[in-house]
PDB file of C-alpha atoms in Angstrom:
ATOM      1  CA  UNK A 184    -116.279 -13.198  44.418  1.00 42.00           C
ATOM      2  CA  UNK A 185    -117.491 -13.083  48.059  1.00 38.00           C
ATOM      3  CA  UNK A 186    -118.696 -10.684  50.668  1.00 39.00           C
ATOM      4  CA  UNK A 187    -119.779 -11.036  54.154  1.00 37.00           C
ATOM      5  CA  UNK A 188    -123.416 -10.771  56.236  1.00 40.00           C
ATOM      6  CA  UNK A 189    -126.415 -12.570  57.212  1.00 41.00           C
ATOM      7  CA  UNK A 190    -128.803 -13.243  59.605  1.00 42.00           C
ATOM      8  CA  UNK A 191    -130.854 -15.912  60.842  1.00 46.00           C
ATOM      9  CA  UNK A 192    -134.198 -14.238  60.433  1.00 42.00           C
ATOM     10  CA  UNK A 193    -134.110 -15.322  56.764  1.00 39.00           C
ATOM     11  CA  UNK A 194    -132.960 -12.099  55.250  1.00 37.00           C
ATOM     12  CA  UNK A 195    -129.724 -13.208  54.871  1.00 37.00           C
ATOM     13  CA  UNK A 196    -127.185 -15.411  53.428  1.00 36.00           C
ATOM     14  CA  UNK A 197    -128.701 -17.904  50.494  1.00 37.00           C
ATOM     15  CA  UNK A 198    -127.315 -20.856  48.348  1.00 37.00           C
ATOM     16  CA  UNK A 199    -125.714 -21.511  45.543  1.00 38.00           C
ATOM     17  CA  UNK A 200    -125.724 -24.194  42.513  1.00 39.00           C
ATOM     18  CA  UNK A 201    -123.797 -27.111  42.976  1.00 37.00           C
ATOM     19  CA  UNK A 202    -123.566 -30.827  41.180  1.00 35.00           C
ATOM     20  CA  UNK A 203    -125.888 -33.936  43.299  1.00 34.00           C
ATOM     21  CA  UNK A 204    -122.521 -36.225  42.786  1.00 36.00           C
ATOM     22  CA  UNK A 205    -120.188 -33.645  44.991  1.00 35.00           C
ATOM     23  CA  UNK A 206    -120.199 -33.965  48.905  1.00 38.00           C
ATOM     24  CA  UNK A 207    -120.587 -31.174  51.368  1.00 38.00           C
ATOM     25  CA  UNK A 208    -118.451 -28.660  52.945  1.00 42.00           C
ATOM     26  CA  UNK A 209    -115.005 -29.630  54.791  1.00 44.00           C
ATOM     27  CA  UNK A 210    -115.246 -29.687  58.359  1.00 45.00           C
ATOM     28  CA  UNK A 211    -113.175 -30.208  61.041  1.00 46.00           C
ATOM     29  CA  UNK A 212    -114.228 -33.836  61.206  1.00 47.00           C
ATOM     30  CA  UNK A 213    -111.902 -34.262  58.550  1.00 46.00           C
ATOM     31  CA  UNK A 214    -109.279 -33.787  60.889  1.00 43.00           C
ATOM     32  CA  UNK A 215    -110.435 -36.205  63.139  1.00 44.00           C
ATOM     33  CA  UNK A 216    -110.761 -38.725  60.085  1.00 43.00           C
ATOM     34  CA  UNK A 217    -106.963 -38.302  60.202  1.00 39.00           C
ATOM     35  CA  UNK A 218    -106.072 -38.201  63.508  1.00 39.00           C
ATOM     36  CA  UNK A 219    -107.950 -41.551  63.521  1.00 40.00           C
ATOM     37  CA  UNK A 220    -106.113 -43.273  60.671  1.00 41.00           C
ATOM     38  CA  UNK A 221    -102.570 -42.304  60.860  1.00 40.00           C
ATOM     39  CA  UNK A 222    -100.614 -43.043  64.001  1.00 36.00           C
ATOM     40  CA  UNK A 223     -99.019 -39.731  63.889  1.00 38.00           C
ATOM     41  CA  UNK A 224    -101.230 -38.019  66.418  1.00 38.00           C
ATOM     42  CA  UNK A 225    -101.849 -39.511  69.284  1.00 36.00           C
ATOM     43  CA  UNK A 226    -105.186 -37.675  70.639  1.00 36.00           C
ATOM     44  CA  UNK A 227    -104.024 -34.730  72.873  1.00 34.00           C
ATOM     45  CA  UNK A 228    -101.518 -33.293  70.399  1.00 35.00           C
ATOM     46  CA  UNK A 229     -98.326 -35.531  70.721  1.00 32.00           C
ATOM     47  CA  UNK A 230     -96.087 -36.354  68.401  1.00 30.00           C
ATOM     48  CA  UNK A 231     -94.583 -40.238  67.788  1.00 35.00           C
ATOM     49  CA  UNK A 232     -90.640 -39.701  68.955  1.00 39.00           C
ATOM     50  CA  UNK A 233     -88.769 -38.692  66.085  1.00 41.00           C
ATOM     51  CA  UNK A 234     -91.883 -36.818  64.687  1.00 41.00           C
ATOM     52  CA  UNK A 235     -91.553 -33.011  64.438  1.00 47.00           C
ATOM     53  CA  UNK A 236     -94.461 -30.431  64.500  1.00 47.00           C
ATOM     54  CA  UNK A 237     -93.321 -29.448  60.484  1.00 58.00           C
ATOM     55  CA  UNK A 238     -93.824 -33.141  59.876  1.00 58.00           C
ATOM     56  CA  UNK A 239     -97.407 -33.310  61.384  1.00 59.00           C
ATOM     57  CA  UNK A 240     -98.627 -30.076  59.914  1.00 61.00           C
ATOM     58  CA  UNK A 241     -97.001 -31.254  56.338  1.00 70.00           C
ATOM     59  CA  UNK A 242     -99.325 -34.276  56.892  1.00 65.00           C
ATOM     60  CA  UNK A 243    -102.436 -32.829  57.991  1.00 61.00           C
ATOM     61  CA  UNK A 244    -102.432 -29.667  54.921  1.00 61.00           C
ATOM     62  CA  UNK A 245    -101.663 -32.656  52.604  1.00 66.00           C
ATOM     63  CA  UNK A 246    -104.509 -34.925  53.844  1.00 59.00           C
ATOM     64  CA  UNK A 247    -106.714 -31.635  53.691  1.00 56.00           C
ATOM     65  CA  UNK A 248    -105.407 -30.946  50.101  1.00 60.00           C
ATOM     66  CA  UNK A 249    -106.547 -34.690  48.945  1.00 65.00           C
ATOM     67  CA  UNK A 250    -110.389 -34.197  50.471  1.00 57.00           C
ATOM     68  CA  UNK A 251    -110.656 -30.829  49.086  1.00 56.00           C
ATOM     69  CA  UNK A 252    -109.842 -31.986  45.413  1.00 61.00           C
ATOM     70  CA  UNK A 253    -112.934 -34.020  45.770  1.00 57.00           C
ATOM     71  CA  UNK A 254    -114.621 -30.908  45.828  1.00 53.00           C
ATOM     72  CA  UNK A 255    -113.392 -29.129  43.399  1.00 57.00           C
ATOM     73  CA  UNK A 256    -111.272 -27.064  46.209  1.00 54.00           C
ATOM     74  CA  UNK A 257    -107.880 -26.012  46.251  1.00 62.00           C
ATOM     75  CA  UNK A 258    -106.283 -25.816  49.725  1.00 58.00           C
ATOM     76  CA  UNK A 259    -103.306 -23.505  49.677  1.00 59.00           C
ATOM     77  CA  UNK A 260    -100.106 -23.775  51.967  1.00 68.00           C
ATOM     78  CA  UNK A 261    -101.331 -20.784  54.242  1.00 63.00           C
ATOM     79  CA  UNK A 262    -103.881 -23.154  55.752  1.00 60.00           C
ATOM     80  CA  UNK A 263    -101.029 -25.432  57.530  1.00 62.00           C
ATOM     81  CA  UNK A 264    -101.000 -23.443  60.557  1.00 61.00           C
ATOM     82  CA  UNK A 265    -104.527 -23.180  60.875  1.00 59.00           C
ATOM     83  CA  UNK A 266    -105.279 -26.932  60.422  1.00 59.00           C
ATOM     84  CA  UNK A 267    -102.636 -27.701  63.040  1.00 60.00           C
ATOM     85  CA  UNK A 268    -103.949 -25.623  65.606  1.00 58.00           C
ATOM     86  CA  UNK A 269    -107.476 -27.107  65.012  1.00 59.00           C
ATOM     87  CA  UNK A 270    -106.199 -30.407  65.362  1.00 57.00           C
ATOM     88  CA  UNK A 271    -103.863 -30.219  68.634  1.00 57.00           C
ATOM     89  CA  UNK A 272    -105.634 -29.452  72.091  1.00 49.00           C
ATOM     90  CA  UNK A 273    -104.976 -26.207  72.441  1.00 49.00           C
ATOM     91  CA  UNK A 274    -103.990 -26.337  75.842  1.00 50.00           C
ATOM     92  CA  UNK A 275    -107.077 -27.997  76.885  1.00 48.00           C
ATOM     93  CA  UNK A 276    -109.338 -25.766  74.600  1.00 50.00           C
ATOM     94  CA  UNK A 277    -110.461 -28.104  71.874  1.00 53.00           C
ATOM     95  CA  UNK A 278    -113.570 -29.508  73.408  1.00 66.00           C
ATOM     96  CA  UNK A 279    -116.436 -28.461  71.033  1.00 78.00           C
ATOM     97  CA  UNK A 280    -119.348 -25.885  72.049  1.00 88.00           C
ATOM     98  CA  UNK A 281    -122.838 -26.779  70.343  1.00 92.00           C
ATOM     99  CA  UNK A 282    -124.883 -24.224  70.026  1.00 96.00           C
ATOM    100  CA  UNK A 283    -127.312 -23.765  73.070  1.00 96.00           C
ATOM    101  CA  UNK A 284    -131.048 -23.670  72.590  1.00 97.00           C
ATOM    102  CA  UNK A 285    -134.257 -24.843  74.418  1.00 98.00           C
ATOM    103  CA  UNK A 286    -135.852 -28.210  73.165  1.00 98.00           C
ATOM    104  CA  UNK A 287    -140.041 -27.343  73.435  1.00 98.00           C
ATOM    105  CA  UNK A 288    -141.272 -30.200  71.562  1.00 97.00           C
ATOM    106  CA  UNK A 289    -141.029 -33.569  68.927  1.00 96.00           C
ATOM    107  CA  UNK A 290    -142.888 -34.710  66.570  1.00 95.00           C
ATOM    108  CA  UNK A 291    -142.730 -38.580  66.169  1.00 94.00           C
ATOM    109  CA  UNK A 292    -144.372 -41.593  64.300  1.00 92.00           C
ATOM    110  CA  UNK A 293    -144.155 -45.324  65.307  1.00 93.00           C
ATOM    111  CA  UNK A 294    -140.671 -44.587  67.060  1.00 91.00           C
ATOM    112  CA  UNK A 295    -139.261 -42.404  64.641  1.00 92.00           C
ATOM    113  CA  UNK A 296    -137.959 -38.814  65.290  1.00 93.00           C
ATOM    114  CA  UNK A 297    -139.660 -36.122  62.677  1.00 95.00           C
ATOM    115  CA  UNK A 298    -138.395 -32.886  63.835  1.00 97.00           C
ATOM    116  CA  UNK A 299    -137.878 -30.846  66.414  1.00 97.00           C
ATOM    117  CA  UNK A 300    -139.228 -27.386  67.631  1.00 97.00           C
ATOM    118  CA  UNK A 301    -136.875 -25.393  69.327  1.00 98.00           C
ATOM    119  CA  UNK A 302    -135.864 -21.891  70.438  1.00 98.00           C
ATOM    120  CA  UNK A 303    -132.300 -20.318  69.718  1.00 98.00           C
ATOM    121  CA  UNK A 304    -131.580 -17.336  72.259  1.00 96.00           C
ATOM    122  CA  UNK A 305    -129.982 -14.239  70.804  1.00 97.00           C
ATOM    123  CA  UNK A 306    -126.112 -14.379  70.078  1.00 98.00           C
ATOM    124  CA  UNK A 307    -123.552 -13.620  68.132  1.00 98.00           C
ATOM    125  CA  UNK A 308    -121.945 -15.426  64.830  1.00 98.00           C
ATOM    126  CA  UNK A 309    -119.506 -15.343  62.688  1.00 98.00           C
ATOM    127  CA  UNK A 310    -120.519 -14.970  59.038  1.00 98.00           C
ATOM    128  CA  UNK A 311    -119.451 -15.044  55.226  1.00 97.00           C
ATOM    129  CA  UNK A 312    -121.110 -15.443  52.015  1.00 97.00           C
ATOM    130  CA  UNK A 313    -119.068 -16.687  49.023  1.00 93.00           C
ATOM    131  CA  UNK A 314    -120.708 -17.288  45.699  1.00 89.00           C
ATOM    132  CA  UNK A 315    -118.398 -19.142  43.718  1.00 84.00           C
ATOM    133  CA  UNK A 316    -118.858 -21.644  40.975  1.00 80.00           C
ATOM    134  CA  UNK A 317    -120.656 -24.024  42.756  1.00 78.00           C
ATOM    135  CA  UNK A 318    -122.484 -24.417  46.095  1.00 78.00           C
ATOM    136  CA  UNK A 319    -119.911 -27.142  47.214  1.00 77.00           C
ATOM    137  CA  UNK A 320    -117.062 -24.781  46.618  1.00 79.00           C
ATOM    138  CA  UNK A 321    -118.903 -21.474  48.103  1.00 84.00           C
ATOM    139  CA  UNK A 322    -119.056 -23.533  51.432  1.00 81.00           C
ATOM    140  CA  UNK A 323    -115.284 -25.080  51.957  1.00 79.00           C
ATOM    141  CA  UNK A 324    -113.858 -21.543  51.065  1.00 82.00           C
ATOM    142  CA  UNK A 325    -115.925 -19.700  53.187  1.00 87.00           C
ATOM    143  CA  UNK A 326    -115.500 -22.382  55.624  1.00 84.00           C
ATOM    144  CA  UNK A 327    -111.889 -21.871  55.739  1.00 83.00           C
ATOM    145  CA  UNK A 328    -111.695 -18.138  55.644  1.00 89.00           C
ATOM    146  CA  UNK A 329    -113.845 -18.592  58.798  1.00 90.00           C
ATOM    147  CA  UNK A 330    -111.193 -21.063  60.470  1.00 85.00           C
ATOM    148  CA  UNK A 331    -108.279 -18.862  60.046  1.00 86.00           C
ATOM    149  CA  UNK A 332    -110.585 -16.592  61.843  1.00 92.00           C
ATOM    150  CA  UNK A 333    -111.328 -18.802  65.229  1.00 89.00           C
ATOM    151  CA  UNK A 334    -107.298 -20.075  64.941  1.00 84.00           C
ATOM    152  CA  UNK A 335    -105.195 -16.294  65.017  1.00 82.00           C
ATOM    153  CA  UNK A 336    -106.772 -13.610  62.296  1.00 88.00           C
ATOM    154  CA  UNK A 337    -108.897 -12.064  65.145  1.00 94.00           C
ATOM    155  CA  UNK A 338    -108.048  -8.697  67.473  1.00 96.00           C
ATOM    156  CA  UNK A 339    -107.095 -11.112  70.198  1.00 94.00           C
ATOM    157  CA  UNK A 340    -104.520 -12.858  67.888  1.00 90.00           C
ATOM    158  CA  UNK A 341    -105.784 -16.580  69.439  1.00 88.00           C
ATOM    159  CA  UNK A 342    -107.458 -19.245  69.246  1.00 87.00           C
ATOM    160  CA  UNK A 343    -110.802 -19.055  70.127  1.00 90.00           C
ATOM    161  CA  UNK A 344    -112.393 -22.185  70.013  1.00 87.00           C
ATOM    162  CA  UNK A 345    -114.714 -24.595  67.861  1.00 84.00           C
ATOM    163  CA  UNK A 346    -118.467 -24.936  68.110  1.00 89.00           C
ATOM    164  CA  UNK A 347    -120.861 -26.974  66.305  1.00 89.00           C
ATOM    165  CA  UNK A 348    -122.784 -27.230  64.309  1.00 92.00           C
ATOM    166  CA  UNK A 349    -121.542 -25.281  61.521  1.00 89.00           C
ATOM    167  CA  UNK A 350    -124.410 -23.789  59.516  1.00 94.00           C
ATOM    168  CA  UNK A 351    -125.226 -23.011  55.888  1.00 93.00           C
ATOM    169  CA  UNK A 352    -127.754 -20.459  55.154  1.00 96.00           C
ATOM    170  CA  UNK A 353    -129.255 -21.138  51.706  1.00 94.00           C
ATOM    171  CA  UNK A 354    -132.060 -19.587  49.585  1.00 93.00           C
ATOM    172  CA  UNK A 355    -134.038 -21.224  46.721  1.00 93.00           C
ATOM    173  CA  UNK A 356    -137.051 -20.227  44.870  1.00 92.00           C
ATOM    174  CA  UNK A 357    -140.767 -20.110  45.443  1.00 88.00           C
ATOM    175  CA  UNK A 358    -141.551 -23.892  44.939  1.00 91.00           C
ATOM    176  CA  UNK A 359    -138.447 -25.080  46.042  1.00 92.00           C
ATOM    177  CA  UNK A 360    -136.716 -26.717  43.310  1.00 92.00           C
ATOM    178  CA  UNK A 361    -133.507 -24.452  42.530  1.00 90.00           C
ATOM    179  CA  UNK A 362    -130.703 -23.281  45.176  1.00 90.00           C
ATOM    180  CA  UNK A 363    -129.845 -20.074  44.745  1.00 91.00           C
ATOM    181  CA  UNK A 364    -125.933 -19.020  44.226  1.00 87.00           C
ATOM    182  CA  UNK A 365    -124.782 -17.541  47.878  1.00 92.00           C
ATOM    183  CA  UNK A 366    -124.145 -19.678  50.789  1.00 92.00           C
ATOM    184  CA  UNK A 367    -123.415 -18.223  53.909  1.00 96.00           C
ATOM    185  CA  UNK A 368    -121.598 -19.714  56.134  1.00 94.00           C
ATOM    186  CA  UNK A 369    -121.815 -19.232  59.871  1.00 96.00           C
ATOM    187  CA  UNK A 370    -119.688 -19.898  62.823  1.00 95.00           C
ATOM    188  CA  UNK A 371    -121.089 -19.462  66.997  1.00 97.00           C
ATOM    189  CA  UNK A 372    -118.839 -17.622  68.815  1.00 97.00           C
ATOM    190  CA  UNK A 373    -118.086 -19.493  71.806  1.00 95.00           C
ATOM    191  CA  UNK A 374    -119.615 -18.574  75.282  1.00 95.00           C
ATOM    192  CA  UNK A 375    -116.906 -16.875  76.404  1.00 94.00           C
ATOM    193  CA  UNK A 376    -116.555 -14.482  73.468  1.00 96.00           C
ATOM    194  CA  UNK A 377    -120.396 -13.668  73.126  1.00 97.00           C
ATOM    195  CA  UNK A 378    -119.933 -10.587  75.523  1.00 96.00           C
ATOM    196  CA  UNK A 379    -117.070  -8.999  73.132  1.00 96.00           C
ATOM    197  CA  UNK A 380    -116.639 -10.716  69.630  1.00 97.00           C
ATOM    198  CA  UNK A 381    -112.936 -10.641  68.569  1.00 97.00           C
ATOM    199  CA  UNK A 382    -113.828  -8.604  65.549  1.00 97.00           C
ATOM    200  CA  UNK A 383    -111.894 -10.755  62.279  1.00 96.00           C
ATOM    201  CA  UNK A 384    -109.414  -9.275  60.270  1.00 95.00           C
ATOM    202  CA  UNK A 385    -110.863 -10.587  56.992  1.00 95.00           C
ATOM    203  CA  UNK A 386    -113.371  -7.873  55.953  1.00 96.00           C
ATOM    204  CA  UNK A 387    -115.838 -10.149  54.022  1.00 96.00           C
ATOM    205  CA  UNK A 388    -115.918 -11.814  57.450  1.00 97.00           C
ATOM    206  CA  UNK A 389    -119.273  -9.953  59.522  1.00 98.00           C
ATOM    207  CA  UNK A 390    -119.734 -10.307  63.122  1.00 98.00           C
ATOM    208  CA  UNK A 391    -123.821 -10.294  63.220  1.00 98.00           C
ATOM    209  CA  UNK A 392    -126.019 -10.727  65.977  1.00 98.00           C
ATOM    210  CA  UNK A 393    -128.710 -13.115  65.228  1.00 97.00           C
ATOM    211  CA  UNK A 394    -132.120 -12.986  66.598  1.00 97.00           C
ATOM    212  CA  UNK A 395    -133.894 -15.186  69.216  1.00 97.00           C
ATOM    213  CA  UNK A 396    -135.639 -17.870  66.293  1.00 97.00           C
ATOM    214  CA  UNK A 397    -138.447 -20.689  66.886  1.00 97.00           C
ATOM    215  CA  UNK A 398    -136.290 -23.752  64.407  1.00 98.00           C
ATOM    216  CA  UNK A 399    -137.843 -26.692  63.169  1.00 97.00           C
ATOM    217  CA  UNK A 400    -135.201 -29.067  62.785  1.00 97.00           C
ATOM    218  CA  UNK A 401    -135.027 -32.994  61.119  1.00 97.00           C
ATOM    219  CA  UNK A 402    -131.901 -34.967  61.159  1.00 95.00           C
ATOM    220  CA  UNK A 403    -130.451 -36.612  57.843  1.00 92.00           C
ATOM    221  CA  UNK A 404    -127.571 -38.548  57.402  1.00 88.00           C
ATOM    222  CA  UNK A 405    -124.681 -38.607  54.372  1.00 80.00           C
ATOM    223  CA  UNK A 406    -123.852 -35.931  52.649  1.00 76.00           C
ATOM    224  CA  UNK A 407    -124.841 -32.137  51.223  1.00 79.00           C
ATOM    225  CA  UNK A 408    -125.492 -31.190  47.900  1.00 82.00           C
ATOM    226  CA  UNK A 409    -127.864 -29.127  46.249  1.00 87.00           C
ATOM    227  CA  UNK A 410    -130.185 -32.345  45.588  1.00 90.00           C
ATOM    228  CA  UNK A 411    -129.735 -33.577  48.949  1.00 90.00           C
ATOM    229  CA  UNK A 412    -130.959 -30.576  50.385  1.00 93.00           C
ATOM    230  CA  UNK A 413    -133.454 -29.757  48.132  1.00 94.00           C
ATOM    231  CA  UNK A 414    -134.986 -33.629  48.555  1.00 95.00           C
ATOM    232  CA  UNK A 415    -134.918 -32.445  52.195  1.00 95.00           C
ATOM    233  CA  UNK A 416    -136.243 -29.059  52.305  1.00 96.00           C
ATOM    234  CA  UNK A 417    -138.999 -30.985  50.503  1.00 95.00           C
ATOM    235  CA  UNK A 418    -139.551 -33.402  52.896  1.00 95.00           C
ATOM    236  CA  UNK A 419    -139.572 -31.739  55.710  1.00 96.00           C
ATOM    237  CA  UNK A 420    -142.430 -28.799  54.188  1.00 94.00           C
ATOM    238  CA  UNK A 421    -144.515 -31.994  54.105  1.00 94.00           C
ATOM    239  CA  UNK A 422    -144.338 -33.274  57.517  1.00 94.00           C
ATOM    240  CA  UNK A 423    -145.073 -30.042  59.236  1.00 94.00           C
ATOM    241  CA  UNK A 424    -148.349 -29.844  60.135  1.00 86.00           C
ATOM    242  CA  UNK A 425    -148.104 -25.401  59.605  1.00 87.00           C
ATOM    243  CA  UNK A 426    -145.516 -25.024  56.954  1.00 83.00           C
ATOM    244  CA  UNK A 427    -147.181 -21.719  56.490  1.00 89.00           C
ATOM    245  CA  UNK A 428    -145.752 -20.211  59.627  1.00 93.00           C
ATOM    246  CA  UNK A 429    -141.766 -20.717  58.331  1.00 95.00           C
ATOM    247  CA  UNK A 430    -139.995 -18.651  55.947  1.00 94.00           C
ATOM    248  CA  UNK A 431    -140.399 -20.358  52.577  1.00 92.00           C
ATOM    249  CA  UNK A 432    -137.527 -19.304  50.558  1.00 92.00           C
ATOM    250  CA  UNK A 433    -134.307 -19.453  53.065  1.00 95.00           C
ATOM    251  CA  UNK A 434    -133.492 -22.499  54.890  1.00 96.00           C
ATOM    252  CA  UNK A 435    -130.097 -23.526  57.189  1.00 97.00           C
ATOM    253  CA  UNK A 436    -128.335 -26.600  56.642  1.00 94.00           C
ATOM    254  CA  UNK A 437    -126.870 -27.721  60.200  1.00 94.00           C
ATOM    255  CA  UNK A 438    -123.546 -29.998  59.725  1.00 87.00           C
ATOM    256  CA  UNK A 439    -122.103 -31.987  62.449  1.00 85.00           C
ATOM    257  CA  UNK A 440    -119.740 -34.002  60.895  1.00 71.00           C
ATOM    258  CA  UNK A 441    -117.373 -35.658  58.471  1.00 51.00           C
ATOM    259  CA  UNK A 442    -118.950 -35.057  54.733  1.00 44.00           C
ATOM    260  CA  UNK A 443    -117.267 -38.127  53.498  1.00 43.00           C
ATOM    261  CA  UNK A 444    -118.425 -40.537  56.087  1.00 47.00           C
ATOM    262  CA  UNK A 445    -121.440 -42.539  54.191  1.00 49.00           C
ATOM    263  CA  UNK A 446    -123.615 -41.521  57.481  1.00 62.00           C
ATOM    264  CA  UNK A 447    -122.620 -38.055  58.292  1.00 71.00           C
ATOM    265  CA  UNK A 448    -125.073 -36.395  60.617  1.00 85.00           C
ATOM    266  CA  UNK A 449    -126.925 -33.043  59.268  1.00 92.00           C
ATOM    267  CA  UNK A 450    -129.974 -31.408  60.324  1.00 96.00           C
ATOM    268  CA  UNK A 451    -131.964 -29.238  58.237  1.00 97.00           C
ATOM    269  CA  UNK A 452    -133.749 -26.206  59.853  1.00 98.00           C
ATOM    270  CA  UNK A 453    -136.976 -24.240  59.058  1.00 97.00           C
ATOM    271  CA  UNK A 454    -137.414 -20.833  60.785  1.00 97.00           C
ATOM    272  CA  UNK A 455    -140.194 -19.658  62.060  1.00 97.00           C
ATOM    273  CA  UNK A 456    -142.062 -16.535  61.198  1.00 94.00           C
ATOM    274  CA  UNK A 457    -141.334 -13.407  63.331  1.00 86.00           C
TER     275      UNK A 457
END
């Protein structure tokens, strides 16, 4: 069961219940987990001689199909094309946007970073919320419902480009402790579709224009779960010197890269109050 919508004024999307042992969602650093360990791809696209584009795409679904099954996911056959077209360069168009924002201060001790305060302008994202069985599968379904989106099932029928990071809006209770069901998952439009969204053709898909936000941000490293991000949630409440002035009961989980990497790099993000 899923459904689209959410917002990054905390209203919005919320979490879901998932085991500490599973990893996070799938991104597209899988892909480049691939492209770095098989020979089959040499960087911009090109295939070995001999190698057809059936043969690569074969490859890359079935490499997606063995990290998903260590989430509980099952990757179906419609995903080749999409994973392909993530993967190649896209005639030139598969540099990454991050998301743009203004960085007005740190917070450090004895050489270590402890967050961030920054300010988000306006835009628009890409959004579902899934609530399946558990919080690990709620975010690599929604995840790829929203990359058939940027790859072709959009009014402009192309591909429209990756940014990062990809975000996870999650809700728990008052003191913390318990993630609640729903993830949303969120996707940046890229600059050059901010003007005009391609509007999706998946209708639990929600094109939804966030508001400017004030984010407190800390990095962590390896990967999501619902203890992970509790442990961090927790963490971070106690370093900020005004917890008070953040929504307390939704929180985004920023993901950068590969889930199964032992030192995948995340960021967890407080809101401020409006």
């Amino acid at each position: 069961m899923d459904r689209g919508g959410c917002q990054m004024s905390g209203g919005g999307g919320s979490g879901g219940d998932g085991g500490p042992d599973r990893h996070g969602m799938i991104t597209l650093e899988d892909l480049e987990s691939f492209s770095e360990d098989q020979p089959s791809d040499s960087g911009n696209g090109s295939l070995e001689e001999g190698e057809t584009m059936d043969d690569d795409s074969d490859r890359l679904l079935h490499y997606w199909q063995d990290v998903a099954r260590g989430h509980q996911v099952e990757v179906s056959n419609e995903m080749a094309e999409p994973i392909q077209q993530l993967t190649t360069n896209n005639n030139g168009r598969s540099n990454r946007e991050h998301v743009p924002f203004t960085l007005l201060s740190q917070k450090e001790k004895c050489g270590e970073l402890l967050y961030e305060k920054r300010h988000y302008e306006k835009g628009h994202w890409a959004c579902i919320t899934m609530r399946e069985d558990t919080y690990e599968q709620s975010i690599c379904y929604g995840f790829m419902r929203i990359m058939r989106y940027i790859c072709q099932q959009n009014s402009l029928g192309d591909y429209l480009g990756m940014s990062l990071p990809i975000l996870t809006v999650v809700r728990t209770n008052e003191n913390h402790s318990v993630i609640f069901q729903e993830v949303t998952v969120a996707y940046y439009l890229p600059t050059e579709h901010q003007a005009q969204p391609p509007q999706p053709q998946d209708s639990d898909i929600v094109i939804e224009v966030w508001p400017a936000a004030i984010v407190y941000t800390r990095p962590f490293s390896g990967p999501t779960n619902e203890l992970t991000i509790i442990n961090q949630i927790n963490n971070m409440a106690e370093l900020l010197e005004s917890p008070g002035v953040c929504v307390n009961d939704s929180f985004i989980v920023a993901g950068y890269t590969n889930p199964a990497h032992s030192h995948r790099q995340n960021e967890i993000w407080f809101l401020e109050r409006r």
